[in-house]
XYZ file of C-alpha atoms in Angstrom:
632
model
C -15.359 -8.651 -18.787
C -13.933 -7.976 -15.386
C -10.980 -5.886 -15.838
C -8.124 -6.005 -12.909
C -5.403 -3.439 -14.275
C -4.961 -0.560 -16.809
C -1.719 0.744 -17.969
C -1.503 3.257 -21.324
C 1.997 4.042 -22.611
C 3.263 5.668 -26.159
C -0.692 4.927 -27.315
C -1.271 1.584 -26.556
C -3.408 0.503 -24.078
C -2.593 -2.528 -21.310
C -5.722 -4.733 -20.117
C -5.204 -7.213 -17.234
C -8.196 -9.529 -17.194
C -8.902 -12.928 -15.356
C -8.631 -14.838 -18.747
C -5.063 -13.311 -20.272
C -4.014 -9.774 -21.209
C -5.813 -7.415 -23.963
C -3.474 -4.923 -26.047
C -4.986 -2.207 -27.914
C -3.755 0.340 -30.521
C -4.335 3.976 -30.289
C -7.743 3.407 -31.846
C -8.542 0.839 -29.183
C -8.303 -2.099 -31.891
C -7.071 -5.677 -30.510
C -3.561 -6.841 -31.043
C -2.542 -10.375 -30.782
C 1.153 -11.462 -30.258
C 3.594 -13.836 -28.652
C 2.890 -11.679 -25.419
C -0.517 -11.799 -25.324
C -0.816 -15.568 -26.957
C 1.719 -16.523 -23.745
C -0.867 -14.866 -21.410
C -4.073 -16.246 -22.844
C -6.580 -17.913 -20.127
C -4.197 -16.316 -17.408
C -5.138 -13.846 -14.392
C -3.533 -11.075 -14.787
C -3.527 -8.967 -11.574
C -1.227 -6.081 -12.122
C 1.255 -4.596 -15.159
C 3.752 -2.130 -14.658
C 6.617 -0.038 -17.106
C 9.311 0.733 -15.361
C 11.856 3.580 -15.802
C 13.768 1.823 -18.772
C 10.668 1.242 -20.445
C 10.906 -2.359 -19.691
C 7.021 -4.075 -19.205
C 6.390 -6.045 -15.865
C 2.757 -8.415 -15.899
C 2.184 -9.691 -12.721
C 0.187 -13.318 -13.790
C -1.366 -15.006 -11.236
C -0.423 -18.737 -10.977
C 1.747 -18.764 -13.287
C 4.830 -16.203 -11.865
C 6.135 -12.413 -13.575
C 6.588 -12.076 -17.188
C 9.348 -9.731 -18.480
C 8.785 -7.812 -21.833
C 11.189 -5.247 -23.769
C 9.524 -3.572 -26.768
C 12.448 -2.579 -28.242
C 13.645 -6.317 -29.312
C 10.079 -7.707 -28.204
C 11.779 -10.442 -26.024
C 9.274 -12.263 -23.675
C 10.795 -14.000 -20.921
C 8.576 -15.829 -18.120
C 10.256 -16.014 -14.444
C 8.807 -18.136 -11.766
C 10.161 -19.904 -8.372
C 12.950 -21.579 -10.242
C 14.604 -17.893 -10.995
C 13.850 -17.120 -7.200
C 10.649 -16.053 -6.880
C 8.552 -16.528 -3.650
C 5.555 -18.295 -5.629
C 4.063 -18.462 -8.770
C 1.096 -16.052 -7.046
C 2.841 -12.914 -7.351
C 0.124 -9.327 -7.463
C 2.113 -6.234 -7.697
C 5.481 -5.098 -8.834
C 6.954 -1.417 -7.728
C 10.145 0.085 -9.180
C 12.621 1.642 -6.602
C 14.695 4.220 -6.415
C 17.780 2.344 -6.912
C 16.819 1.184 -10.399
C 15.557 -2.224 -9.017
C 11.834 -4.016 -8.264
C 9.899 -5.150 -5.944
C 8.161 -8.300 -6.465
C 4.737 -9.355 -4.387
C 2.284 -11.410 -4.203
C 0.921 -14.363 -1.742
C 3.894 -15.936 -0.109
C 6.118 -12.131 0.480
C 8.482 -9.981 -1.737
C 11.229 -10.560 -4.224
C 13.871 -7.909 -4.938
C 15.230 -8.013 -8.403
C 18.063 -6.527 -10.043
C 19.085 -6.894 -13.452
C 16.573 -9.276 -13.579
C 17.774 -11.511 -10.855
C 16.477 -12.221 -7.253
C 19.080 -9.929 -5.184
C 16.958 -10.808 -1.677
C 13.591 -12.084 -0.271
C 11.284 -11.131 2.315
C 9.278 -14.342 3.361
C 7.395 -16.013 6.193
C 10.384 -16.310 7.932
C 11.155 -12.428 8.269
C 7.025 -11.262 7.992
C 4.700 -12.264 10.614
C 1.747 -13.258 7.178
C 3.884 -12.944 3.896
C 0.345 -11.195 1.914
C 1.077 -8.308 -0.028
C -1.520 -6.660 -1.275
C -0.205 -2.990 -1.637
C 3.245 -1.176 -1.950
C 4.803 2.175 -2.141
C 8.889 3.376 -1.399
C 9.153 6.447 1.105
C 11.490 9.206 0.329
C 14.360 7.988 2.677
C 14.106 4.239 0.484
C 12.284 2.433 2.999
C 9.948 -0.388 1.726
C 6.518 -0.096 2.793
C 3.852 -3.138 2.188
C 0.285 -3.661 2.986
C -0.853 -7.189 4.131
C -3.534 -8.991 4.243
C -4.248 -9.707 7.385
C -1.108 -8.480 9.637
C -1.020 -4.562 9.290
C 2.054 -3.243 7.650
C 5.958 -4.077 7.064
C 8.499 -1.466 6.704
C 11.529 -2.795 5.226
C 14.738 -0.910 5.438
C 17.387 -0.444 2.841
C 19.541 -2.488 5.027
C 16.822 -5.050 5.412
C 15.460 -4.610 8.561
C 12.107 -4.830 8.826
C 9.050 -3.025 11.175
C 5.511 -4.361 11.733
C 2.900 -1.846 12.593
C -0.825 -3.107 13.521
C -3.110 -2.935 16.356
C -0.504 -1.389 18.716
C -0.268 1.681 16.299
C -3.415 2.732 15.647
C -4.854 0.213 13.304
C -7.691 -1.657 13.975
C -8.004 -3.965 11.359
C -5.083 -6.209 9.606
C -6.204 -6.324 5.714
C -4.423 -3.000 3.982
C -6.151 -2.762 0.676
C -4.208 0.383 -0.971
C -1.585 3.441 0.825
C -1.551 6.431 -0.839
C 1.391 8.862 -0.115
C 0.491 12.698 0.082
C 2.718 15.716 0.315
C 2.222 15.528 4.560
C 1.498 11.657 5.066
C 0.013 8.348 3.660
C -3.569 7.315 3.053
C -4.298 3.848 4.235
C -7.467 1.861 3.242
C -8.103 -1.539 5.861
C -11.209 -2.882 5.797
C -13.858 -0.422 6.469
C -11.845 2.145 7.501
C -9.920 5.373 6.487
C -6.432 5.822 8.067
C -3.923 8.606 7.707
C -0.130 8.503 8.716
C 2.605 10.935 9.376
C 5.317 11.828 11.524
C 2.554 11.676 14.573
C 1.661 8.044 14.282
C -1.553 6.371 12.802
C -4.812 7.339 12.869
C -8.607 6.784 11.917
C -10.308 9.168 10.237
C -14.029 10.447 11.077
C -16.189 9.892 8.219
C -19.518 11.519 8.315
C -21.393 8.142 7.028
C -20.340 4.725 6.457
C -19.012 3.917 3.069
C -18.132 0.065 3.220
C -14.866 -1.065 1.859
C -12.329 1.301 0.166
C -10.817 -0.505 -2.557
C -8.506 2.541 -3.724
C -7.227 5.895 -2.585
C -6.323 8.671 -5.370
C -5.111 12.707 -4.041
C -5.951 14.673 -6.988
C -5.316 18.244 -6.275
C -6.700 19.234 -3.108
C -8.988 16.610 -3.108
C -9.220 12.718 -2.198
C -10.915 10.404 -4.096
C -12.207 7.251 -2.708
C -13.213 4.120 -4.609
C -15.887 1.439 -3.345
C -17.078 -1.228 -5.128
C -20.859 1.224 -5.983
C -18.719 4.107 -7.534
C -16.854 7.350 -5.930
C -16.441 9.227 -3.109
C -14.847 12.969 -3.143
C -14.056 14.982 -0.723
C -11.787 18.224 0.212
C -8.428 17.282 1.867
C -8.605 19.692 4.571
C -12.490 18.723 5.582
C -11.611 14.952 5.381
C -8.537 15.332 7.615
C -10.442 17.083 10.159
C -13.121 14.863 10.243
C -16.160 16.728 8.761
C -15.774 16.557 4.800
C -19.231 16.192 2.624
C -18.452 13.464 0.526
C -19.787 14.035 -3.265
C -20.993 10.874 -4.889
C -19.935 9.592 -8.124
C -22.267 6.574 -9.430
C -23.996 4.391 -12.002
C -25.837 8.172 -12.883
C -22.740 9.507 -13.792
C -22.203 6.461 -16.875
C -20.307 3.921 -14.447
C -20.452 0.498 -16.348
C -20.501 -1.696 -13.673
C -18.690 -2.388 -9.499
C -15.607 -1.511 -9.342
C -13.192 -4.870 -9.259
C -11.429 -4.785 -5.422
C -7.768 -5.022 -5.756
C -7.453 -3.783 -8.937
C -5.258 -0.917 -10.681
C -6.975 1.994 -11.937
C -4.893 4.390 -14.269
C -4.949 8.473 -13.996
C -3.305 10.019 -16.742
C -1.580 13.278 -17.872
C -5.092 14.654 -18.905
C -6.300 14.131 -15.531
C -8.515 11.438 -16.777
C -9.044 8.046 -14.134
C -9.507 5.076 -15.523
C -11.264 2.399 -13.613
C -11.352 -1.252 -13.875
C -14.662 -2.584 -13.579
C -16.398 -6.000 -13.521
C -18.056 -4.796 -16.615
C -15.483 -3.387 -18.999
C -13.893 0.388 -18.533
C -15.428 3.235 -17.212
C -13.297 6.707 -18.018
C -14.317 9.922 -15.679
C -13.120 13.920 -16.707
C -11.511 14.456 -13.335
C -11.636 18.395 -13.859
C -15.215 17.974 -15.580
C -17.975 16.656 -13.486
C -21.515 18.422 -14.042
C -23.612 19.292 -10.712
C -27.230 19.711 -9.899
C -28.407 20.811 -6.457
C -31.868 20.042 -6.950
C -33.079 17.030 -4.626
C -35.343 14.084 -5.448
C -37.596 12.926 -2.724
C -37.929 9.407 -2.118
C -40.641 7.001 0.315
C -41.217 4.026 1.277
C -44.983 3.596 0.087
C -45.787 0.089 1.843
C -43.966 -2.726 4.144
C -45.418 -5.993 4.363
C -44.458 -8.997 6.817
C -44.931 -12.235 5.224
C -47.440 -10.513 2.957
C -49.256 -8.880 5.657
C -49.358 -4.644 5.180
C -47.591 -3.021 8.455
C -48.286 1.026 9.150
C -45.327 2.568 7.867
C -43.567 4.101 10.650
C -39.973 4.978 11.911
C -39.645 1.449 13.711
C -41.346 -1.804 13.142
C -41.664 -5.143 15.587
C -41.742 -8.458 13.408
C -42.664 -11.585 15.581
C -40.223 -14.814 15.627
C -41.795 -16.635 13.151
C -41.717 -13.746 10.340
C -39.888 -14.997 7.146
C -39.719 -12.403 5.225
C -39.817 -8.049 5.397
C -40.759 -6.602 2.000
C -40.071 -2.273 1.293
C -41.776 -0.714 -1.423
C -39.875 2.088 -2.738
C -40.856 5.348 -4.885
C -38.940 8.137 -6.131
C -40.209 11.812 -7.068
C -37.728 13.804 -9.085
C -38.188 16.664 -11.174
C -35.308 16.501 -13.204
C -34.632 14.315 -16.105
C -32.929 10.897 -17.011
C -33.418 7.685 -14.917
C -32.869 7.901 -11.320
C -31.407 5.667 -9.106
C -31.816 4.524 -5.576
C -29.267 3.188 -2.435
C -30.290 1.410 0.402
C -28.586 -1.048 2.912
C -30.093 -2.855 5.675
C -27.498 -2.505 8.428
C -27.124 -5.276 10.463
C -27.643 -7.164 7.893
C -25.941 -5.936 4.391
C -22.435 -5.208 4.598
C -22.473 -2.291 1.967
C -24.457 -0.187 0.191
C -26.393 -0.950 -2.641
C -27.539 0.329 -5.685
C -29.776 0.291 -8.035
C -32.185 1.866 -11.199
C -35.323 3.190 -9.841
C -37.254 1.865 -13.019
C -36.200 -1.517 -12.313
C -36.319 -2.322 -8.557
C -39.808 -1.322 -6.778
C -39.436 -3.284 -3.524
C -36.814 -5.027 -1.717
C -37.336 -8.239 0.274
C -35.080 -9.987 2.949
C -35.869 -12.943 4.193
C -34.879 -15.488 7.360
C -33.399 -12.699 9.331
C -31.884 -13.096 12.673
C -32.794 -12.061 15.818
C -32.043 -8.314 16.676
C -31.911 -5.069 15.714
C -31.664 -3.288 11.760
C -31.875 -0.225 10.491
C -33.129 0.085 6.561
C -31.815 2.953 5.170
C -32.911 4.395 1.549
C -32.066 7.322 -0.504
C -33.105 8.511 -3.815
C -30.502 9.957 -6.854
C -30.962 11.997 -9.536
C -29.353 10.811 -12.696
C -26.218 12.900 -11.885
C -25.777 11.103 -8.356
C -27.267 14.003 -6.409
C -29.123 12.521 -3.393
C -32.096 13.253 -1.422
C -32.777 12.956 2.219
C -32.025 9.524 3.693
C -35.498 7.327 4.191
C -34.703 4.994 7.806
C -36.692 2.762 9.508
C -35.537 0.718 12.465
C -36.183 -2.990 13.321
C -36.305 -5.268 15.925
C -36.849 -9.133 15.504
C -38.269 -11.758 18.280
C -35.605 -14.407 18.508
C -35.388 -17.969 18.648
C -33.812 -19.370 21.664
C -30.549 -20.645 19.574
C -30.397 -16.763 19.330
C -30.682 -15.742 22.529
C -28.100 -14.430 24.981
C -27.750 -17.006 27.357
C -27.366 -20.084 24.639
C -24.249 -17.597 23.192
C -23.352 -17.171 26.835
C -23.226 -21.165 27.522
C -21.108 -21.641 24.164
C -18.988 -18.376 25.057
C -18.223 -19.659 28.525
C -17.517 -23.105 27.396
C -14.658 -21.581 25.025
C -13.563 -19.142 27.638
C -13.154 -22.402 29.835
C -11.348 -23.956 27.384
C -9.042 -20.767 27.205
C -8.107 -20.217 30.804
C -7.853 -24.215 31.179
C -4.876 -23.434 28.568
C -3.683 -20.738 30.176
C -3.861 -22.595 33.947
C -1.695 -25.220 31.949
C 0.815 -23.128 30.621
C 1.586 -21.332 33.968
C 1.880 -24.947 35.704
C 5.131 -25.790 32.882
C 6.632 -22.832 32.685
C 9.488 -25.004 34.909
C 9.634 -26.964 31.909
C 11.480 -26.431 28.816
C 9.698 -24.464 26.275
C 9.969 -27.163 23.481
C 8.431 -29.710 26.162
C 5.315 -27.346 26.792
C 4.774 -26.528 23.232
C 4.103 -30.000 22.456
C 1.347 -30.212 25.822
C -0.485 -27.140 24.438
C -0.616 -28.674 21.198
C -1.932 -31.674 22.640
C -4.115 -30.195 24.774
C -5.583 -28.022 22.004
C -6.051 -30.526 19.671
C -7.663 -33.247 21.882
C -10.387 -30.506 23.019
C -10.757 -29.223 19.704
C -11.519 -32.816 18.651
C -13.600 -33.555 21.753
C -15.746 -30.065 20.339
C -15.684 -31.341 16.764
C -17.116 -34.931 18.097
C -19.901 -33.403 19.715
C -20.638 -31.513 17.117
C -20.604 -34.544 14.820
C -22.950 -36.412 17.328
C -25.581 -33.808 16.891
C -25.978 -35.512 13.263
C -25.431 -39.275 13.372
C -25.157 -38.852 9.495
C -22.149 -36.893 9.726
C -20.212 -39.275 12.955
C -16.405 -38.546 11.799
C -17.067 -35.706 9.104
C -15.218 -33.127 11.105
C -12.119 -35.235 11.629
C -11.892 -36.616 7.576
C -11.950 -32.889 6.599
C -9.392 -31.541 8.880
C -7.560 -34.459 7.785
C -7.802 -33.596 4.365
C -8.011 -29.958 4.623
C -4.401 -30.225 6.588
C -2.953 -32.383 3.608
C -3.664 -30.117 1.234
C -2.046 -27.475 2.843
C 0.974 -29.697 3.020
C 1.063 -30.548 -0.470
C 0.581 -26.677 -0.867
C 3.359 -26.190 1.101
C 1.794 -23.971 3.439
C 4.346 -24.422 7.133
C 3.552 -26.768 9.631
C 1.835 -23.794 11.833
C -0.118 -23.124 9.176
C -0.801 -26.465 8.447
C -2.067 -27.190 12.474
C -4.493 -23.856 11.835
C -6.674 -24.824 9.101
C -6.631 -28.746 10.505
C -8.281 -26.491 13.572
C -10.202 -24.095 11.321
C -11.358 -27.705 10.007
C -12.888 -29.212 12.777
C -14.808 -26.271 14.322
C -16.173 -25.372 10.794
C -19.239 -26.954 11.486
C -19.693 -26.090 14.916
C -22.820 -23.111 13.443
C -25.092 -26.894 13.535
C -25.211 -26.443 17.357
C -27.908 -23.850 17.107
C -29.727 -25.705 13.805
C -33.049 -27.231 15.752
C -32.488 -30.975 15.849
C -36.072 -31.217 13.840
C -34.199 -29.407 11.295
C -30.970 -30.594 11.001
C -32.321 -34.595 11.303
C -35.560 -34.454 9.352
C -35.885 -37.229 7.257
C -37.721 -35.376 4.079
C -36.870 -32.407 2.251
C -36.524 -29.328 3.851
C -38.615 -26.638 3.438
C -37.738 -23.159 2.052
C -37.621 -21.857 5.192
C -36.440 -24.535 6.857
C -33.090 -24.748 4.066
C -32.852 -20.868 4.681
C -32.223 -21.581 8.479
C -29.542 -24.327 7.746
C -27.764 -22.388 5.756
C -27.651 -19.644 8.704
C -25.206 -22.316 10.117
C -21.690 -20.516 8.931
C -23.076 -17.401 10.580
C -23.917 -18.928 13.144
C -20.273 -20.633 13.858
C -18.417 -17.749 12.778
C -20.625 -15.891 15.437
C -19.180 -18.204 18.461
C -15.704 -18.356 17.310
C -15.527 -14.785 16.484
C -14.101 -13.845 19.821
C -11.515 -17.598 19.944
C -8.278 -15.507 18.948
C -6.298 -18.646 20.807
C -6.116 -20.206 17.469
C -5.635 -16.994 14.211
C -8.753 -16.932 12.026
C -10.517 -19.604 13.336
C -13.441 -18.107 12.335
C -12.845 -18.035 8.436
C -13.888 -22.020 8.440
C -16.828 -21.809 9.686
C -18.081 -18.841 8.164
C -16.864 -18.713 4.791
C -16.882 -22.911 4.199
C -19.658 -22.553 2.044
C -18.805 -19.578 -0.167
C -18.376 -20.394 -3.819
C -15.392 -19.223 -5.843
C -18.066 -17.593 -8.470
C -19.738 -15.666 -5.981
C -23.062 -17.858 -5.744
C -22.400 -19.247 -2.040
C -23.749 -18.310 0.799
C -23.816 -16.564 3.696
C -21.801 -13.448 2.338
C -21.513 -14.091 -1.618
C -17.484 -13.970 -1.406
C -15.975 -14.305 -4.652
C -12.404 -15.917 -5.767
C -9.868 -14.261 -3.736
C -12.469 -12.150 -1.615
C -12.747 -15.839 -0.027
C -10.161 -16.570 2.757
C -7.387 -19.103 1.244
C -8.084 -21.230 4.012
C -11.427 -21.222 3.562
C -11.510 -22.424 -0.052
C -9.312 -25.734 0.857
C -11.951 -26.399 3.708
C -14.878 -26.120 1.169
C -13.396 -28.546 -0.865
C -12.551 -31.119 1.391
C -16.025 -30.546 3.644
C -17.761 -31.015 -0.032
C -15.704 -34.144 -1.107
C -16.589 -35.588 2.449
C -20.122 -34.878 2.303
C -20.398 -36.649 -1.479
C -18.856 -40.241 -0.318
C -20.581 -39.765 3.181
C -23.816 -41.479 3.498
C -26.778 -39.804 5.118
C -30.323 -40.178 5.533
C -31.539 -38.218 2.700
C -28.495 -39.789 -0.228
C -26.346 -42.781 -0.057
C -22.816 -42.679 -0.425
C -20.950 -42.034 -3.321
C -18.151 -43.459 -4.953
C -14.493 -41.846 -4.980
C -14.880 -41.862 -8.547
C -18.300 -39.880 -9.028
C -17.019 -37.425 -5.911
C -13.643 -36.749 -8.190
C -15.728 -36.479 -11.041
C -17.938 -34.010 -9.422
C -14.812 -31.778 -8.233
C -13.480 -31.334 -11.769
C -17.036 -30.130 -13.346
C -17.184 -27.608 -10.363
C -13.644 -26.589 -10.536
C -13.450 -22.645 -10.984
C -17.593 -22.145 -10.032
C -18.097 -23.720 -6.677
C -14.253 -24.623 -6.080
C -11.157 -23.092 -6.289
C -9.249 -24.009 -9.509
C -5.830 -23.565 -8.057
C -6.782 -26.247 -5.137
C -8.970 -28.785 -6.714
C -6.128 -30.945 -8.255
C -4.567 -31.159 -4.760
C -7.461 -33.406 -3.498
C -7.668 -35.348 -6.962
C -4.293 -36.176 -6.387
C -4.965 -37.279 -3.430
C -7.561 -39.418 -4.058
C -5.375 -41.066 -6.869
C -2.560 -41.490 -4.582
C -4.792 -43.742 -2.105
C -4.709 -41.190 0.655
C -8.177 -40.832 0.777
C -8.608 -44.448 1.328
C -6.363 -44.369 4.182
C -8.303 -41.238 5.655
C -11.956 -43.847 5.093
C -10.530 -46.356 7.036
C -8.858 -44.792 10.059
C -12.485 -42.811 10.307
């Protein structure tokens, strides 16, 4: 069971799961009450006991439920007591007795149990909170998702801090204050803020994501999905700290869950929250060994042909698939493990037994360069020299520089034709040149999403049905009207990755081979590739690249799961999968709106979004679906 927050207090023990909350006794026994009963089948993201010992679950979709022990009253409040959204994350107690309430759509400040103030879209540039903590002087400080970090003021006034102060990316997963400064986790990086400013801190090899940040004593722990990363406060600050590896060797039982709430206690013991259960680590008690395991790669093959094994290795442009054999020689005891990561191509590290996995195979890559790295553990985590190969693929001509160039300078044309535009009105009033730009941008955005269409005559008016349904969704989500224009663009570019599928490909009449299926489905990388650099339009990207990620993890090309998924993205998977099931093409007739509703509901909460599919069934059972059909 996937586990999203821990909280112990006077010898009970608080579970947050994805279906409800678990209460244990002091002997880790189940309890089952009108608390629990009210949260069954519910996400729980976060819980919290504040200074009058009053319980705060934070249950996603559904809004904040209040408990008090003492009299055992349960008492649910949602956006008709004030709240910003039922999606609320996180709560925080301040210093003046009262809480902070976040979650997808800003913060709530409550007192006495009523909303005292908000801080919405209308005051933060993306209302996402993902993280919170109060400075000493009472200032407010929240992580977003996207948009860097908001200070907020006791008297309210609030601060934005992003690319212009040091950080590079937008998505703040977790701030940890220190007695000098703050931690700060965003993306990929390590950040660290004082008096002085922001900024990034050196790390001596790449750790992927950092999903939490604990100080414990003079050192700093940080979590990643594989396990744990310490190292000295001092060394890390300075830029060259050894970072000691904590792992599946050490009795982890499973990835650690991203955006979840781990738990240290008075016995310096962390609990973590895993995707498999609990996992408990003796902060002050970790055994060491020094002694090294070596580790080889014994064999690569190239479409089952043996290459010498060498520090770099040429694969032609027709190779399909790159195959390591890996073996381990330890002379210590216990299973050992192994890590590896093909950069370029993996985005973290991964790891795995040593008696199960024997070779690792990757298949349809890309043109361009990788590097496979691989490193052998002892059972206790401690590693051996890191294994690396380099490797350099032939590519296609979709791949090369000058078809990217032709796409990139057809954007960039589109970009300064805006700009040429905007400096010609500036005479004009600003509400009059608003509405131009908006026309301009969506009549070339359609023009690109009509030639894109016309590459498939199966698909003629696909693009323009799912922006038209991905943009009334939105509205019955009641995302604003901005945001509402930016996914109906996100909507019609999200298929714009087909420009560099090989017509004999992307038209063939019979089924596709393995090969061929594996370069379709390169198609979201492909788009997101082209639009990465189109920051006209925010996040224009996401819909391309992540519009065929499923909600249980088993999309492709990046295996996103749930909220790891852009929001965005999810209502464009729906509506691009609704319009593909009543579309005809030349390999399936159309379907009716019944089957494609139908269909929706069986694949709510696997392939789709739960909290989004009954938007487009109500839609079709409204008739504006049918409307959509006939205007396209």
């Amino acid at each position: 069971m996937s586990v999203n927050a821990i909280l112990r207090q006077d010898g009970f023990t608080y579970l947050g799961t994805d279906s409800g909350l678990i209460l244990l006794d002091e002997d880790y026994y189940p309890i089952e009450n009108e608390l629990t009963e009210l949260m069954e089948g519910k996400r729980v993201r976060h819980i919290n006991c504040d200074s009058s010992g009053t319980f705060w679950f934070c249950v996603y979709g559904t809004g904040l439920v209040r408990y008090t022990p003492e009299d055992g009253e349960v008492l649910l409040l949602t956006e008709e007591d004030g709240l910003l959204g039922k999606q609320v994350r996180l709560t925080l107690e301040l210093s003046d007795g009262s809480l902070a309430v976040a979650g997808s759509n800003g913060i709530s400040i409550l007192k006495d149990g009523e909303v005292v103030q908000s801080y919405g879209s209308e005051v933060l540039a993306y209302p996402f909170i993902l993280c919170m903590y109060e400075a000493e002087d009472g200032t407010l400080v929240a992580g977003s998702d996207g948009q860097g970090i908001y200070e907020i003021s006791p008297d309210g006034e609030v601060t934005q801090y992003y690319k212009d102060d040091g950080l590079t990316s937008g998505s703040v997963m977790r701030m940890t204050p220190d007695a000098d400064g703050v931690w700060i986790s965003a993306g990929s990086s390590l950040y660290y803020r004082n008096e002085d400013g922001i900024r990034e801190i050196e790390l001596t090899e790449s750790v992927g994501s950092i999903l939490d940040i604990l100080v414990i004593g003079d050192e700093v722990w940080l979590l990643k999905s594989s396990g744990l990363l310490i190292a000295d406060r001092e060394e890390l600050l300075s830029g060259a700290a050894s970072l000691r590896k904590l792992s599946t060797a050490y009795g982890l039982t499973g990835t650690l869950v991203a955006n979840s709430w781990n738990w240290l206690d008075e016995e310096g013991r962390l609990w973590l929250c895993t995707n498999n259960g609990i996992s408990v680590i003796d902060t002050g008690d970790i055994p060491a060994n020094e002694q090294k395991p070596r580790g080889a790669i014994s064999r690569v093959t190239v479409d089952g042909v043996e290459m010498a094994v060498s520090d770099s290795l040429t694969i032609p442009v027709s190779a399909t698939r790159v195959t390591f054999e890996l073996s381990v020689l330890s002379y210590t005891p216990g299973d050992k493990t192994v890590e590896y990561m093909l950069e370029g191509f993996d985005e973290n590290v991964i790891a795995a037994s040593a008696s199960s996995i024997a070779a690792v195979s990757y298949t349809n890559l890309g043109a361009g360069d990788y590097v496979f790295r691989f490193t052998a553990c002892n059972e206790d985590g401690t590693e051996g020299e890191e294994i690396c190969i380099t490797i350099h693929k032939e590519p296609y001509f979709w791949e090369t520089s000058w078809f990217t160039a032709v796409i990139a300078l057809a954007i960039i044309a589109l970009i300064l034709f805006v700009i040429w535009l905007v400096s010609q009105l500036r005479v004009r009033s600003m509400r009059k040149r608003q509405e131009e730009l908006k026309l301009i941008i969506e009549q070339s955005l359609h023009t690109f999403a009509n030639a894109i269409d016309a590459k498939d005559s199966d698909t003629n008016g696909h693009s323009i049905r799912v922006a038209n349904y991905s943009r009334e969704i939105a509205r019955r989500m009641d995302f604003s009207e901005a945001e509402q224009e930016e996914i109906s663009y996100m909507a019609l570019l999200h298929d714009i990755g087909k420009i560099g599928i090989p017509d004999h490909i992307l038209k063939k009449a019979g089924k596709l081979t393995p090969e061929e299926w594996e370069i379709v489905k390169s198609h979201p990388r492909i788009g997101g590739e082209i639009l990465s650099e189109f920051t006209v339009i925010p996040d224009i990207a996401d819909g391309a690249k992540y519009h065929h990620e499923h909600y249980d993890g088993k999309g492709y090309c990046e295996g996103l799961k749930g909220d790891e998924i852009p929001l965005k993205a999810r209502i464009i998977a729906i509506a691009d999968s609704f319009d593909a099931m009543c579309s005809a093409r030349h390999y399936q007739s159309g379907n009716t709106l019944e089957y494609a509703r139908e269909e929706l509901l069986r694949c709510s909460g696997t392939q789709f979004d739960p909290g989004i599919v009954g938007y487009m069934v109500e839609m079709i059972d409204d008739g504006y679906v049918r409307e959509v059909q006939k205007e396209n």
